[in-house]
Short mmCIF file of C-alpha atoms in Angstrom, two decimals:
data_model
loop_
_atom_site.label_atom_id
_atom_site.label_comp_id
_atom_site.label_asym_id
_atom_site.label_seq_id
_atom_site.Cartn_x
_atom_site.Cartn_y
_atom_site.Cartn_z
CA UNK A 235 27.47 25.83 -0.68
CA UNK A 236 28.81 25.44 2.82
CA UNK A 237 30.90 22.36 1.94
CA UNK A 238 33.02 23.97 -0.75
CA UNK A 239 35.86 21.49 -0.29
CA UNK A 240 33.66 18.70 -1.59
CA UNK A 241 33.74 19.84 -5.24
CA UNK A 242 35.39 17.51 -7.73
CA UNK A 243 38.16 18.03 -10.17
CA UNK A 244 35.96 19.72 -12.75
CA UNK A 245 36.42 23.55 -12.31
CA UNK A 246 32.94 24.06 -13.70
CA UNK A 247 31.53 22.38 -10.60
CA UNK A 248 32.78 25.25 -8.46
CA UNK A 249 31.03 28.61 -8.08
CA UNK A 250 32.49 31.58 -9.97
CA UNK A 251 34.71 34.24 -8.45
CA UNK A 252 32.73 37.26 -7.24
CA UNK A 253 35.30 39.63 -8.67
CA UNK A 254 36.01 38.46 -12.24
CA UNK A 255 33.30 35.75 -12.55
CA UNK A 256 35.86 33.17 -13.67
CA UNK A 257 35.54 29.63 -12.41
CA UNK A 258 37.55 29.11 -9.22
CA UNK A 259 40.61 26.89 -9.13
CA UNK A 260 42.20 25.79 -5.90
CA UNK A 261 43.43 27.36 -3.85
CA UNK A 262 40.97 30.27 -3.62
CA UNK A 263 39.80 32.66 -0.91
CA UNK A 264 36.68 32.63 1.20
CA UNK A 265 35.73 35.73 3.29
CA UNK A 266 35.28 34.72 6.94
CA UNK A 267 33.10 37.80 7.78
CA UNK A 268 30.66 38.04 4.89
CA UNK A 269 27.60 35.70 4.84
CA UNK A 270 25.46 33.83 5.08
CA UNK A 271 26.19 33.00 1.40
CA UNK A 272 29.99 32.60 0.95
CA UNK A 273 31.96 35.37 -0.70
CA UNK A 274 34.60 33.71 -2.81
CA UNK A 275 37.53 35.22 -4.73
CA UNK A 276 40.21 33.90 -6.90
CA UNK A 277 43.86 34.67 -5.92
CA UNK A 278 44.23 37.41 -8.57
CA UNK A 279 41.18 39.37 -7.30
CA UNK A 280 42.26 38.82 -3.66
CA UNK A 281 45.73 40.27 -4.36
CA UNK A 282 44.14 43.35 -6.03
CA UNK A 283 42.09 43.98 -2.88
CA UNK A 284 38.73 43.57 -4.59
CA UNK A 285 35.82 45.05 -2.55
CA UNK A 286 32.07 44.82 -3.16
CA UNK A 287 29.20 46.16 -1.13
CA UNK A 288 29.82 44.92 2.51
CA UNK A 289 32.98 43.07 1.67
CA UNK A 290 36.17 44.92 2.53
CA UNK A 291 39.75 44.05 1.64
CA UNK A 292 40.73 43.93 5.35
CA UNK A 293 38.28 41.23 6.29
CA UNK A 294 39.47 38.00 7.72
CA UNK A 295 39.73 35.19 5.18
CA UNK A 296 40.21 31.44 4.74
CA UNK A 297 42.29 29.65 2.11
CA UNK A 298 40.13 26.87 0.53
CA UNK A 299 42.10 23.96 -0.73
CA UNK A 300 41.85 20.17 -0.70
CA UNK A 301 45.48 19.53 -1.41
CA UNK A 302 46.17 17.75 1.93
CA UNK A 303 46.16 14.10 2.99
CA UNK A 304 43.15 12.59 4.84
CA UNK A 305 43.43 8.84 5.16
CA UNK A 306 47.00 8.10 4.13
CA UNK A 307 49.98 10.02 2.69
CA UNK A 308 50.05 10.26 -1.12
CA UNK A 309 46.23 10.62 -1.38
CA UNK A 310 44.94 14.21 -1.07
CA UNK A 311 41.37 15.09 -0.02
CA UNK A 312 40.65 16.05 -3.63
CA UNK A 313 41.73 12.58 -4.84
CA UNK A 314 39.70 10.91 -2.17
CA UNK A 315 36.60 12.68 -3.33
CA UNK A 316 37.43 11.97 -7.03
CA UNK A 317 37.87 8.27 -6.18
CA UNK A 318 34.44 8.06 -4.49
CA UNK A 319 32.78 9.92 -7.33
CA UNK A 320 34.51 7.58 -9.90
CA UNK A 321 33.28 4.48 -8.03
CA UNK A 322 29.80 5.87 -7.96
CA UNK A 323 29.85 6.68 -11.68
CA UNK A 324 31.61 3.51 -12.96
CA UNK A 325 30.49 0.95 -10.38
CA UNK A 326 32.38 -1.01 -7.73
CA UNK A 327 34.91 -3.32 -9.36
CA UNK A 328 35.42 -1.45 -12.57
CA UNK A 329 38.84 -0.18 -11.52
CA UNK A 330 40.08 0.34 -15.09
CA UNK A 331 37.32 2.88 -15.67
CA UNK A 332 37.83 4.37 -12.26
CA UNK A 333 41.51 4.99 -12.90
CA UNK A 334 40.75 6.43 -16.32
CA UNK A 335 38.33 8.90 -14.75
CA UNK A 336 40.78 9.89 -11.97
CA UNK A 337 43.78 10.20 -14.33
CA UNK A 338 46.21 10.59 -11.44
CA UNK A 339 46.19 7.00 -10.08
CA UNK A 340 46.57 3.54 -11.61
CA UNK A 341 44.06 0.76 -11.58
CA UNK A 342 45.98 -1.14 -8.82
CA UNK A 343 46.34 2.02 -6.64
CA UNK A 344 42.59 2.80 -6.87
CA UNK A 345 41.64 -0.76 -5.99
CA UNK A 346 44.11 -1.13 -3.10
CA UNK A 347 43.29 2.26 -1.61
CA UNK A 348 39.54 1.73 -1.80
CA UNK A 349 39.63 -1.76 -0.37
CA UNK A 350 42.00 -0.75 2.48
CA UNK A 351 40.25 2.47 3.60
CA UNK A 352 36.59 1.96 2.67
CA UNK A 353 36.00 -1.80 2.78
CA UNK A 354 38.44 -3.30 5.20
CA UNK A 355 38.67 -0.27 7.45
CA UNK A 356 37.54 -1.31 11.04
CA UNK A 357 35.36 1.72 11.33
CA UNK A 358 33.49 1.02 8.14
CA UNK A 359 33.52 -2.78 8.57
CA UNK A 360 31.85 -2.48 11.99
CA UNK A 361 29.12 -0.32 10.46
CA UNK A 362 28.63 -2.73 7.62
CA UNK A 363 28.48 -5.65 9.98
CA UNK A 364 25.77 -4.00 12.08
CA UNK A 365 23.76 -3.25 8.94
CA UNK A 366 24.13 -6.81 7.74
CA UNK A 367 22.97 -8.18 11.13
CA UNK A 368 19.97 -5.84 10.97
CA UNK A 369 19.08 -7.13 7.48
CA UNK A 370 19.36 -10.72 8.65
CA UNK A 371 17.05 -10.01 11.54
CA UNK A 372 14.52 -8.33 9.34
CA UNK A 373 14.61 -11.18 6.84
CA UNK A 374 13.94 -13.71 9.65
CA UNK A 375 10.99 -11.76 10.89
CA UNK A 376 9.53 -10.79 7.52
CA UNK A 377 6.29 -12.19 6.24
CA UNK A 378 6.85 -14.94 3.70
CA UNK A 379 3.35 -15.21 2.28
CA UNK A 380 4.65 -15.15 -1.32
CA UNK A 381 7.68 -16.98 -2.72
CA UNK A 382 9.06 -14.04 -4.69
CA UNK A 383 11.94 -12.13 -3.19
CA UNK A 384 12.44 -8.64 -4.64
CA UNK A 385 16.04 -8.60 -3.40
CA UNK A 386 17.10 -11.42 -5.75
CA UNK A 387 19.98 -10.40 -8.03
CA UNK A 388 18.43 -9.38 -11.42
CA UNK A 389 20.04 -10.61 -14.60
CA UNK A 390 22.81 -8.58 -16.12
CA UNK A 391 22.14 -8.42 -19.90
CA UNK A 392 24.40 -6.78 -22.44
CA UNK A 393 23.77 -3.18 -23.22
CA UNK A 394 21.01 -2.44 -25.74
CA UNK A 395 19.89 -6.13 -25.79
CA UNK A 396 16.19 -7.07 -25.79
CA UNK A 397 16.34 -8.11 -22.14
CA UNK A 398 18.05 -4.74 -21.26
CA UNK A 399 15.21 -2.90 -22.94
CA UNK A 400 12.69 -5.11 -21.03
CA UNK A 401 14.45 -4.01 -17.87
CA UNK A 402 14.12 -0.30 -18.79
CA UNK A 403 17.89 -0.01 -19.02
CA UNK A 404 18.49 -1.07 -15.44
CA UNK A 405 22.22 -1.48 -14.58
CA UNK A 406 22.63 -3.99 -11.66
CA UNK A 407 26.22 -3.00 -11.00
CA UNK A 408 25.18 0.60 -10.28
CA UNK A 409 21.67 -0.27 -9.01
CA UNK A 410 20.31 2.46 -11.20
CA UNK A 411 18.72 3.09 -14.55
CA UNK A 412 20.36 4.25 -17.77
CA UNK A 413 17.70 6.91 -18.14
CA UNK A 414 15.98 8.45 -15.14
CA UNK A 415 12.33 9.31 -14.85
CA UNK A 416 12.04 12.98 -15.79
CA UNK A 417 15.55 12.75 -17.15
CA UNK A 418 16.06 16.42 -17.72
CA UNK A 419 14.83 17.78 -14.40
CA UNK A 420 18.36 19.06 -13.59
CA UNK A 421 18.36 21.41 -16.60
CA UNK A 422 16.23 23.92 -14.72
CA UNK A 423 18.91 24.31 -12.06
CA UNK A 424 22.04 24.47 -14.08
CA UNK A 425 22.02 28.33 -14.43
CA UNK A 426 20.68 29.18 -10.93
CA UNK A 427 23.05 30.99 -8.63
CA UNK A 428 22.10 32.57 -5.33
CA UNK A 429 23.79 35.97 -4.82
CA UNK A 430 23.47 38.73 -2.21
CA UNK A 431 22.17 41.33 -4.57
CA UNK A 432 19.15 39.27 -5.65
CA UNK A 433 15.79 41.02 -5.20
CA UNK A 434 13.27 39.36 -2.93
CA UNK A 435 11.05 38.34 -5.89
CA UNK A 436 13.98 36.83 -7.73
CA UNK A 437 15.20 35.02 -4.62
CA UNK A 438 11.72 33.60 -4.01
CA UNK A 439 11.52 32.58 -7.63
CA UNK A 440 14.82 30.61 -7.37
CA UNK A 441 13.76 29.00 -4.13
CA UNK A 442 10.46 27.89 -5.81
CA UNK A 443 12.40 26.38 -8.72
CA UNK A 444 14.49 24.39 -6.22
CA UNK A 445 11.42 23.16 -4.38
CA UNK A 446 9.93 22.01 -7.72
CA UNK A 447 13.15 20.16 -8.45
CA UNK A 448 12.94 18.48 -5.03
CA UNK A 449 9.39 17.29 -5.74
CA UNK A 450 10.53 15.78 -9.03
CA UNK A 451 13.33 13.99 -7.26
CA UNK A 452 10.84 12.61 -4.71
CA UNK A 453 8.68 11.30 -7.56
CA UNK A 454 11.68 9.72 -9.19
CA UNK A 455 12.61 7.91 -5.95
CA UNK A 456 9.00 6.87 -5.39
CA UNK A 457 8.85 5.16 -8.79
CA UNK A 458 12.21 3.42 -8.23
CA UNK A 459 10.94 2.10 -4.87
CA UNK A 460 7.82 0.69 -6.48
CA UNK A 461 9.80 -1.11 -9.16
CA UNK A 462 12.30 -2.56 -6.72
CA UNK A 463 9.81 -3.53 -4.01
CA UNK A 464 7.53 -5.31 -6.42
CA UNK A 465 10.33 -7.01 -8.28
CA UNK A 466 9.48 -5.45 -11.63
CA UNK A 467 13.16 -5.17 -12.65
CA UNK A 468 13.29 -8.89 -13.35
CA UNK A 469 10.20 -8.82 -15.56
CA UNK A 470 10.48 -12.36 -16.86
CA UNK A 471 10.68 -13.90 -13.37
CA UNK A 472 7.67 -11.78 -12.35
CA UNK A 473 5.69 -13.05 -15.33
CA UNK A 474 6.59 -16.68 -14.53
CA UNK A 475 5.37 -16.28 -11.01
CA UNK A 476 2.10 -14.84 -12.27
CA UNK A 477 1.45 -17.94 -14.38
CA UNK A 478 1.30 -20.05 -11.21
CA UNK A 479 -2.03 -18.53 -10.39
CA UNK A 480 -5.33 -19.76 -11.89
CA UNK A 481 -6.57 -18.01 -15.06
CA UNK A 482 -9.14 -15.88 -13.17
CA UNK A 483 -6.56 -14.71 -10.64
CA UNK A 484 -4.19 -13.78 -13.54
CA UNK A 485 -6.91 -11.67 -15.08
CA UNK A 486 -7.55 -10.00 -11.74
CA UNK A 487 -3.73 -9.28 -11.51
CA UNK A 488 -3.85 -7.38 -14.81
CA UNK A 489 -6.85 -5.32 -13.65
CA UNK A 490 -5.48 -4.49 -10.17
CA UNK A 491 -1.91 -3.93 -11.20
CA UNK A 492 -2.31 -0.18 -11.11
CA UNK A 493 -3.12 -0.31 -7.42
CA UNK A 494 0.19 -2.01 -6.50
CA UNK A 495 1.72 1.48 -5.96
CA UNK A 496 -0.61 2.06 -3.02
CA UNK A 497 0.44 -0.87 -0.81
CA UNK A 498 3.57 -3.06 -0.44
CA UNK A 499 4.28 -6.11 -2.53
CA UNK A 500 3.20 -8.65 0.17
CA UNK A 501 -0.06 -6.77 1.00
CA UNK A 502 -0.84 -6.49 -2.72
CA UNK A 503 -0.30 -10.22 -3.35
CA UNK A 504 -2.37 -11.14 -0.32
CA UNK A 505 -5.17 -8.99 -1.62
CA UNK A 506 -5.04 -10.78 -4.98
CA UNK A 507 -4.75 -14.27 -3.53
CA UNK A 508 -7.67 -13.69 -1.18
CA UNK A 509 -9.94 -13.46 -4.24
CA UNK A 510 -8.96 -17.01 -5.10
CA UNK A 511 -11.23 -18.11 -2.26
CA UNK A 512 -14.28 -16.45 -3.79
CA UNK A 513 -15.68 -19.75 -5.10
CA UNK A 514 -15.31 -21.39 -1.73
CA UNK A 515 -17.17 -18.48 -0.18
CA UNK A 516 -19.94 -18.70 -2.71
CA UNK A 517 -20.37 -22.51 -2.11
CA UNK A 518 -20.53 -22.00 1.63
CA UNK A 519 -23.02 -19.17 1.16
CA UNK A 520 -25.32 -21.37 -0.88
CA UNK A 521 -25.16 -24.15 1.75
CA UNK A 522 -26.03 -21.60 4.47
CA UNK A 523 -28.92 -20.24 2.45
CA UNK A 524 -30.29 -23.75 1.91
CA UNK A 525 -30.22 -24.43 5.62
CA UNK A 526 -31.95 -21.18 6.31
CA UNK A 527 -34.68 -22.05 3.84
CA UNK A 528 -35.19 -25.46 5.47
CA UNK A 529 -35.55 -23.81 8.89
CA UNK A 530 -38.10 -21.34 7.46
CA UNK A 531 -39.96 -24.20 5.78
CA UNK A 532 -40.20 -26.06 9.12
CA UNK A 533 -41.63 -22.99 10.81
CA UNK A 534 -44.23 -22.54 8.19
CA UNK A 535 -45.20 -26.18 8.37
CA UNK A 536 -45.54 -26.07 12.13
CA UNK A 537 -47.97 -23.11 11.76
CA UNK A 538 -50.43 -25.13 9.66
CA UNK A 539 -50.15 -28.72 10.90
CA UNK A 540 -52.54 -29.38 13.74
CA UNK A 541 -52.12 -33.15 13.94
CA UNK A 542 -49.15 -34.14 16.10
CA UNK A 543 -48.87 -37.51 14.47
CA UNK A 544 -48.88 -36.07 10.93
CA UNK A 545 -46.23 -33.52 12.05
CA UNK A 546 -43.95 -36.27 13.29
CA UNK A 547 -44.39 -38.30 10.09
CA UNK A 548 -43.55 -35.24 8.00
CA UNK A 549 -40.36 -34.65 10.01
CA UNK A 550 -39.33 -38.34 9.52
CA UNK A 551 -40.01 -37.95 5.79
CA UNK A 552 -37.78 -34.85 5.46
CA UNK A 553 -34.98 -36.61 7.49
CA UNK A 554 -35.16 -39.54 5.06
CA UNK A 555 -35.01 -37.28 2.06
CA UNK A 556 -31.97 -35.45 3.48
CA UNK A 557 -30.22 -38.84 4.13
CA UNK A 558 -30.88 -40.01 0.51
CA UNK A 559 -33.45 -42.67 1.49
CA UNK A 560 -36.75 -43.08 -0.32
CA UNK A 561 -39.42 -42.11 2.24
CA UNK A 562 -42.31 -44.50 3.01
CA UNK A 563 -45.60 -42.72 2.21
CA UNK A 564 -48.22 -43.46 4.83
CA UNK A 565 -51.86 -42.46 4.39
CA UNK A 566 -53.37 -40.85 7.43
CA UNK A 567 -57.06 -41.10 8.01
CA UNK A 568 -58.90 -38.88 10.45
CA UNK A 569 -62.45 -39.38 11.73
CA UNK A 570 -63.81 -35.89 11.94
CA UNK A 571 -62.27 -32.54 12.75
CA UNK A 572 -60.92 -31.90 16.20
CA UNK A 573 -59.37 -28.81 17.77
CA UNK A 574 -55.65 -28.61 17.94
CA UNK A 575 -53.93 -28.57 21.29
CA UNK A 576 -52.04 -25.38 22.38
CA UNK A 577 -48.56 -25.03 20.95
CA UNK A 578 -45.76 -25.96 23.34
CA UNK A 579 -43.29 -22.97 23.38
CA UNK A 580 -40.61 -24.69 25.42
CA UNK A 581 -37.21 -24.30 23.77
CA UNK A 582 -38.51 -22.31 20.76
CA UNK A 583 -36.30 -19.32 19.82
CA UNK A 584 -37.75 -15.93 20.74
CA UNK A 585 -39.90 -17.18 23.65
CA UNK A 586 -37.93 -15.21 26.18
CA UNK A 587 -38.81 -11.95 24.36
CA UNK A 588 -42.59 -12.42 24.86
CA UNK A 589 -44.68 -11.35 27.84
CA UNK A 590 -47.24 -13.67 29.32
CA UNK A 591 -50.19 -12.43 27.19
CA UNK A 592 -48.16 -12.80 23.99
CA UNK A 593 -47.15 -16.33 24.98
CA UNK A 594 -50.77 -17.17 25.50
CA UNK A 595 -51.60 -15.79 22.09
CA UNK A 596 -48.89 -17.78 20.38
CA UNK A 597 -50.06 -20.96 22.15
CA UNK A 598 -53.68 -20.46 21.09
CA UNK A 599 -53.06 -19.56 17.48
CA UNK A 600 -50.19 -22.06 17.29
CA UNK A 601 -47.69 -19.49 16.06
CA UNK A 602 -43.93 -19.79 16.76
CA UNK A 603 -42.50 -16.81 18.69
CA UNK A 604 -40.03 -15.83 15.92
CA UNK A 605 -42.80 -15.54 13.31
CA UNK A 606 -45.04 -13.63 15.76
CA UNK A 607 -42.31 -11.08 16.55
CA UNK A 608 -41.64 -10.60 12.78
CA UNK A 609 -45.36 -10.00 12.09
CA UNK A 610 -45.70 -7.70 15.02
CA UNK A 611 -42.82 -5.53 13.96
CA UNK A 612 -44.18 -5.27 10.37
CA UNK A 613 -47.62 -4.17 11.66
CA UNK A 614 -46.03 -1.60 14.06
CA UNK A 615 -43.92 -0.09 11.29
CA UNK A 616 -46.91 0.18 8.96
CA UNK A 617 -49.07 1.67 11.71
CA UNK A 618 -46.43 4.34 12.46
CA UNK A 619 -46.05 5.18 8.76
CA UNK A 620 -49.83 5.41 8.09
CA UNK A 621 -50.91 6.79 11.46
CA UNK A 622 -53.24 3.87 11.86
CA UNK A 623 -53.93 0.42 10.51
CA UNK A 624 -56.96 -1.42 9.12
CA UNK A 625 -57.48 -5.14 9.22
CA UNK A 626 -57.38 -5.38 5.42
CA UNK A 627 -53.98 -3.76 5.47
CA UNK A 628 -52.73 -6.14 8.14
CA UNK A 629 -53.91 -9.14 5.99
CA UNK A 630 -51.97 -7.73 2.95
CA UNK A 631 -48.82 -7.42 5.06
CA UNK A 632 -48.66 -10.87 6.61
CA UNK A 633 -49.58 -13.79 4.35
CA UNK A 634 -50.93 -16.33 6.79
CA UNK A 635 -54.35 -17.70 7.75
CA UNK A 636 -56.86 -14.85 7.81
CA UNK A 637 -58.24 -16.06 11.17
CA UNK A 638 -54.76 -15.92 12.73
CA UNK A 639 -54.23 -12.47 11.22
CA UNK A 640 -57.53 -11.32 12.81
CA UNK A 641 -56.53 -12.62 16.22
CA UNK A 642 -53.05 -10.97 16.05
CA UNK A 643 -54.61 -7.64 14.83
CA UNK A 644 -57.23 -7.65 17.62
CA UNK A 645 -54.62 -8.50 20.27
CA UNK A 646 -52.33 -5.61 19.18
CA UNK A 647 -55.31 -3.22 19.19
CA UNK A 648 -56.33 -4.35 22.62
CA UNK A 649 -52.83 -4.06 24.07
CA UNK A 650 -52.36 -0.65 22.61
CA UNK A 651 -49.47 -1.47 20.24
CA UNK A 652 -51.35 -0.15 17.15
CA UNK A 653 -54.31 2.07 16.45
CA UNK A 654 -57.19 1.53 14.08
CA UNK A 655 -57.15 3.76 10.97
#
């Protein structure tokens, strides 16, 4: 309401006169003392000395008109605004329609004046140049993880064609849609007029309606931004790009499409493409689990094999199997049972976590430090949970030789790690 000179040619776009309620036609009068909302009068009411509430006929006033040149002689301010509105409505380059909407200028006059003052004007051209340089800089530094460029010019199908319907009535020349989201949102505002004599409740109600309208405009812009950023206007090109992905990735695209509104187009495509590496991850995971099982198998074997020669032969056999060579089976004969030598803990993982008495226990029972620490922790947890631990419970927890379990159980009791139940 403060920029009253920006109204177009349509008299219904202007607020009504406060005296006779007729639509204002330039020139009209604005009171310079009443406010903050403007007090406007037509010339007839002004000449009659119309007064209303705080407004007096002797107040200072301003004559509101746009019948004066701005950029060049022969073009009034009102015509300048009408030209800009016509270009916005009809699209740049449709000079025949622009001239028809203006009615006061020809097609050549509209095109020449617009190109001279709004395109080739040094003031505007320098601004456009700086914007173009900024866009070039952003394009050079942008992430190019996907080949699709949302800024590509969309096709320009004929009106009411199948492609036009696929593009939701998008008009590339105007960069807008034929029918907006929530297309009738403006209807709630067409009869609202803020006046001084409104009650507080009525004023608050009008402000609430305007706030609701603003929220609907924000939702409209948000939806447009999603469509443009993700390149959904050119639907056929978007579908062709999707077909470049494997079948499982295409299915994932369909499922995850609803989440595209949460992130940008590049981030969304990266999220989808990252799932294409799932098979590689599963294969590597299986290899890693196989290697872990082999290490655990080796630890178990070392716990039970007491013959150094037999242990070495078993290791050579496993190496031959892993290399794809048929191992040579050798029969080992032993003359009598002999005691196994203490286990050498040098270089075994977990040795540094043991004290001297625990190292001695592991050497005697020939138990690798990693396995001992695992069994010890299991017994400690069960003892804390039960408040004590029996030997039978210890044997049910760790499935190894019962004699080794007995030695570990007695050692933990002696050292005070656990208590008997």
